[in-house]
């Protein structure tokens, strides 16, 4: 909630009520009622000109203002010591100077109360109203959330990520090489897991780190941090969802590892953006700050045959006396609806990659609900196109050093590997032919995305202007249910008409300011 100007009312008198009796407060100086907003917290304070009456404040969210007469009202609110009780136990009677002042005060009271209700999800320093349903709960199926937090609550899965030395080493270098960004700063670790990034931030000199973790891993994080007391004294682990937790202060820096397969799987990027809006000071830093999804068509006959052959089981006409062939078509399409997660040789790419940029500092949460990426490539070789290969990288835009974490084929393998969407109907291309299409990703409540891919090949050569689209192939895939192939890159032999396509490492690609304005396509240089 944005800062609001104070609204002040001069009162004739104020009488404070106790639970057992009413006691009049004799005021020798004017009494004021002041509405104010500080960092999103609305407050009504009754005070003399010089000091507060018993330090008495009222929360308009929970208070009631009732008229006793034309110029007299009573304001009653919950006692902070009686959280379990439903009754109101504290209050004051207010004597106004005239009826007009009484009406103006009641009107202002309702306006401030309505303002709080309308923006109740953005209270100070991450506070949320307990009566409001979490945005996370609105978007995610309970069964998916339960499995998600159970998975990340286990040490073996944390170990798998910690042993990804490309991932962990890049985060460590990005933090330590940019000590100037961390020294004396408040840091929030979004989805802290084991707490390793919080410990890195403390090593870099952070004033204090708030490690927010919703799974049972929070208890392990506390144990690990307690075992490193020289760092742990500056780290506080908070168990809860980012959408719900309360923090005592704003953050200068957010650090997180919100990337899933294809960057967006698990939909934690949305949580990262919510954390930015709730916790980060204006112009604060985010580690990482930018993500890019890279895409290129590929040719891999071995992979295509492998997937197609999986459905051959359903071509049996006499399986214990049962004809399985009625299910062959469904099984065939089912196998091709699984994105393939593995590492592949970059020479399988048949065209230079294009990229889609997501600026974590600027993007809105709603922009991640549906992502549409137009595709346009020029084939480098004549071959069969079996689908679209995808990978991602993220930027740590430190004040001292800019560092990229990449999952590109040909770069050191990470636990994310790469992802390929395989078409059940390959496309035939010749060198120089244009390939167009669209990659559309729609978020769903199982914390992932449904992928719709279409690739088309246009006529090439003489008469192309009179021609249309020769071939089109489409597929629908569920990012939640990939085929984890996890193979190492296969031996690769260049065809006679093919030149080696050198994939430029993402760390060597400068990112321009214009790239961050809109999520446009970027063509990588070959």
Coordinates of C-alpha atoms in Angstrom, one line a residue, residues 148-399:
X148 CA 6.3 -30.4 -4.1
X149 CA 7.1 -29.5 -0.5
X150 CA 7.6 -33.2 0.4
X151 CA 10.1 -33.6 -2.5
X152 CA 12.2 -30.5 -1.5
X153 CA 11.9 -31.4 2.2
X154 CA 14.3 -34.4 1.6
X155 CA 18.0 -34.1 2.0
X156 CA 18.8 -36.5 -0.9
X157 CA 17.2 -34.0 -3.4
X158 CA 19.0 -31.1 -1.8
X159 CA 22.2 -33.1 -2.2
X160 CA 21.5 -33.6 -5.9
X161 CA 21.3 -29.8 -6.3
X162 CA 24.3 -29.1 -4.1
X163 CA 26.4 -31.6 -6.1
X164 CA 25.6 -29.7 -9.3
X165 CA 28.9 -27.9 -9.1
X166 CA 28.1 -25.7 -12.1
X167 CA 25.0 -24.4 -10.4
X168 CA 26.4 -24.1 -6.9
X169 CA 29.8 -22.8 -8.0
X170 CA 28.3 -20.2 -10.2
X171 CA 26.1 -18.9 -7.4
X172 CA 29.0 -18.8 -5.0
X173 CA 31.2 -16.9 -7.5
X174 CA 28.4 -14.5 -8.3
X175 CA 27.9 -13.7 -4.6
X176 CA 31.6 -13.6 -3.5
X177 CA 32.8 -11.7 -6.5
X178 CA 30.1 -9.0 -5.8
X179 CA 30.8 -8.5 -2.1
X180 CA 30.2 -4.8 -2.5
X181 CA 26.5 -5.6 -3.2
X182 CA 26.2 -7.6 0.0
X183 CA 28.3 -6.0 2.7
X184 CA 26.1 -4.4 5.3
X185 CA 22.9 -5.2 3.3
X186 CA 19.7 -7.1 4.3
X187 CA 19.1 -10.2 2.1
X188 CA 16.1 -12.4 1.6
X189 CA 16.7 -15.9 0.4
X190 CA 13.5 -16.9 -1.5
X191 CA 12.9 -20.7 -1.2
X192 CA 16.1 -21.2 0.8
X193 CA 16.2 -25.0 0.8
X194 CA 19.2 -26.2 2.7
X195 CA 20.2 -22.5 3.4
X196 CA 23.4 -22.7 1.3
X197 CA 22.7 -19.4 -0.5
X198 CA 22.0 -17.7 2.8
X199 CA 25.4 -18.9 4.0
X200 CA 27.0 -17.6 0.8
X201 CA 25.4 -14.2 1.4
X202 CA 26.6 -14.1 5.0
X203 CA 30.1 -15.0 3.8
X204 CA 29.9 -12.0 1.5
X205 CA 29.2 -9.7 4.5
X206 CA 25.4 -9.4 4.5
X207 CA 24.1 -7.5 7.6
X208 CA 21.3 -10.0 8.0
X209 CA 19.8 -12.8 5.9
X210 CA 16.2 -14.0 6.1
X211 CA 16.0 -17.5 4.7
X212 CA 12.4 -18.2 3.7
X213 CA 11.5 -21.9 3.2
X214 CA 8.1 -23.5 3.2
X215 CA 9.1 -27.2 3.3
X216 CA 10.4 -29.3 6.2
X217 CA 13.8 -28.5 4.8
X218 CA 13.6 -25.4 7.0
X219 CA 14.5 -27.5 10.0
X220 CA 17.6 -28.9 8.3
X221 CA 18.5 -25.4 7.2
X222 CA 18.3 -24.2 10.9
X223 CA 20.6 -27.1 11.9
X224 CA 23.1 -26.4 9.2
X225 CA 23.2 -22.7 9.9
X226 CA 23.5 -23.3 13.7
X227 CA 26.5 -25.5 12.9
X228 CA 28.2 -22.5 11.3
X229 CA 27.8 -20.0 14.2
X230 CA 30.1 -17.3 12.8
X231 CA 27.7 -17.0 9.8
X232 CA 24.5 -18.2 11.5
X233 CA 24.3 -15.3 13.9
X234 CA 23.3 -13.2 10.9
X235 CA 20.8 -15.6 9.4
X236 CA 17.2 -16.1 10.4
X237 CA 15.3 -19.1 9.0
X238 CA 11.5 -18.4 8.5
X239 CA 9.4 -21.4 7.8
X240 CA 6.4 -20.5 5.5
X241 CA 5.4 -19.5 2.0
X242 CA 6.8 -16.3 0.6
X243 CA 3.2 -15.3 -0.1
X244 CA 2.3 -15.5 3.6
X245 CA 5.3 -14.9 5.8
X246 CA 6.1 -11.8 7.8
X247 CA 9.5 -10.1 7.8
X248 CA 10.6 -7.4 10.2
X249 CA 12.3 -5.3 7.5
X250 CA 12.7 -4.8 3.7
X251 CA 15.4 -6.4 1.7
X252 CA 18.2 -4.7 -0.2
X253 CA 18.9 -7.9 -2.2
X254 CA 16.8 -11.0 -3.1
X255 CA 18.7 -14.2 -3.8
X256 CA 17.0 -17.3 -5.0
X257 CA 17.3 -20.4 -7.2
X258 CA 13.8 -20.3 -8.8
X259 CA 14.6 -22.0 -12.1
X260 CA 13.0 -25.3 -13.1
X261 CA 13.3 -27.3 -16.3
X262 CA 12.9 -24.9 -19.3
X263 CA 13.4 -22.1 -16.7
X264 CA 9.6 -21.9 -15.8
X265 CA 8.7 -25.4 -14.6
X266 CA 7.4 -25.6 -11.0
X267 CA 6.3 -22.0 -11.4
X268 CA 8.6 -20.7 -8.7
X269 CA 9.5 -17.7 -10.9
X270 CA 6.1 -16.3 -9.9
X271 CA 7.0 -16.7 -6.2
X272 CA 10.3 -14.9 -6.9
X273 CA 8.4 -12.0 -8.5
X274 CA 5.9 -11.9 -5.6
X275 CA 8.9 -11.7 -3.2
X276 CA 10.2 -8.8 -5.2
X277 CA 6.9 -6.9 -4.9
X278 CA 6.5 -7.7 -1.2
X279 CA 10.0 -7.5 0.2
X280 CA 12.5 -5.7 -2.0
X281 CA 13.3 -2.0 -1.6
X282 CA 13.0 0.2 -4.7
X283 CA 16.1 -0.3 -6.9
X284 CA 17.1 -3.3 -4.9
X285 CA 19.1 -6.1 -6.5
X286 CA 18.0 -9.6 -7.6
X287 CA 20.3 -12.5 -7.9
X288 CA 19.6 -13.6 -10.6
X289 CA 17.9 -10.7 -12.4
X290 CA 17.3 -11.9 -16.0
X291 CA 16.5 -15.3 -17.5
X292 CA 16.5 -16.3 -21.2
X293 CA 15.0 -19.3 -22.9
X294 CA 16.9 -20.4 -26.0
X295 CA 15.4 -22.5 -28.7
X296 CA 16.6 -24.1 -32.0
X297 CA 15.3 -26.9 -34.3
X298 CA 17.2 -30.1 -34.1
X299 CA 17.6 -33.4 -36.0
X300 CA 18.1 -36.6 -34.0
X301 CA 17.0 -39.8 -35.8
X302 CA 18.0 -42.0 -32.9
X303 CA 15.8 -40.2 -30.4
X304 CA 12.8 -40.1 -32.8
X305 CA 13.1 -43.9 -33.4
X306 CA 13.5 -44.6 -29.7
X307 CA 10.3 -42.8 -28.8
X308 CA 8.3 -44.2 -31.7
X309 CA 9.4 -47.7 -30.9
X310 CA 8.1 -47.5 -27.3
X311 CA 4.5 -47.7 -28.7
X312 CA 5.3 -50.9 -30.6
X313 CA 4.1 -52.9 -27.6
X314 CA 0.6 -51.9 -28.4
X315 CA 0.7 -53.3 -32.0
X316 CA 0.4 -56.9 -30.6
X317 CA -2.7 -58.5 -32.0
X318 CA -2.6 -61.5 -29.7
X319 CA -1.4 -60.5 -26.2
X320 CA -2.7 -63.4 -24.1
X321 CA -5.6 -63.6 -26.6
X322 CA -6.2 -59.8 -26.5
X323 CA -5.8 -57.4 -29.5
X324 CA -3.9 -54.4 -28.1
X325 CA -3.9 -52.4 -31.4
X326 CA -6.9 -50.2 -30.6
X327 CA -4.7 -48.4 -28.1
X328 CA -1.7 -48.1 -30.4
X329 CA -2.5 -44.6 -31.6
X330 CA -3.1 -43.2 -28.1
X331 CA 0.1 -44.8 -26.9
X332 CA 2.1 -43.4 -29.8
X333 CA 0.8 -39.8 -29.2
X334 CA 1.2 -40.2 -25.4
X335 CA 5.0 -40.9 -25.8
X336 CA 5.4 -37.9 -28.0
X337 CA 3.6 -35.7 -25.5
X338 CA 6.5 -36.1 -23.1
X339 CA 9.3 -33.5 -23.3
X340 CA 12.7 -35.2 -23.4
X341 CA 15.1 -34.1 -20.7
X342 CA 18.7 -35.1 -21.5
X343 CA 22.1 -33.8 -22.6
X344 CA 22.7 -33.7 -26.4
X345 CA 25.4 -32.7 -28.8
X346 CA 25.0 -29.1 -30.0
X347 CA 25.8 -30.3 -33.5
X348 CA 22.3 -31.8 -33.6
X349 CA 21.0 -28.2 -34.0
X350 CA 20.1 -27.3 -37.5
X351 CA 19.8 -23.5 -37.2
X352 CA 21.2 -20.8 -34.9
X353 CA 19.1 -20.3 -31.8
X354 CA 16.7 -17.6 -30.9
X355 CA 15.9 -16.4 -27.3
X356 CA 13.1 -15.2 -25.2
X357 CA 14.0 -12.8 -22.4
X358 CA 12.3 -12.5 -19.0
X359 CA 13.4 -9.6 -16.9
X360 CA 12.8 -10.6 -13.2
X361 CA 13.1 -7.0 -12.1
X362 CA 10.3 -5.8 -14.3
X363 CA 8.0 -8.6 -15.3
X364 CA 4.6 -9.0 -13.7
X365 CA 3.5 -12.2 -12.1
X366 CA 0.6 -12.4 -14.6
X367 CA 3.0 -12.3 -17.5
X368 CA 4.2 -15.8 -16.5
X369 CA 0.7 -17.4 -16.7
X370 CA 0.9 -17.6 -20.5
X371 CA 4.1 -17.2 -22.5
X372 CA 3.9 -17.0 -26.3
X373 CA 7.1 -17.1 -28.3
X374 CA 7.1 -16.7 -32.1
X375 CA 9.8 -18.8 -33.9
X376 CA 11.7 -18.1 -37.0
X377 CA 14.9 -19.9 -38.1
X378 CA 17.0 -20.4 -41.3
X379 CA 18.1 -24.0 -41.7
X380 CA 21.9 -24.4 -41.9
X381 CA 21.7 -27.9 -43.4
X382 CA 19.4 -30.2 -45.4
X383 CA 18.0 -32.8 -43.0
X384 CA 14.9 -34.0 -41.2
X385 CA 13.8 -31.7 -38.3
X386 CA 12.5 -33.7 -35.4
X387 CA 11.5 -30.9 -33.1
X388 CA 12.6 -28.0 -31.0
X389 CA 15.5 -28.0 -28.5
X390 CA 15.4 -25.7 -25.5
X391 CA 17.7 -24.5 -22.7
X392 CA 18.1 -21.5 -20.5
X393 CA 20.5 -19.2 -18.8
X394 CA 20.3 -16.6 -16.0
X395 CA 22.2 -13.4 -15.3
X396 CA 23.7 -12.3 -12.0
X397 CA 24.1 -8.6 -12.7
X398 CA 26.5 -7.7 -9.9
X399 CA 28.0 -4.2 -9.5

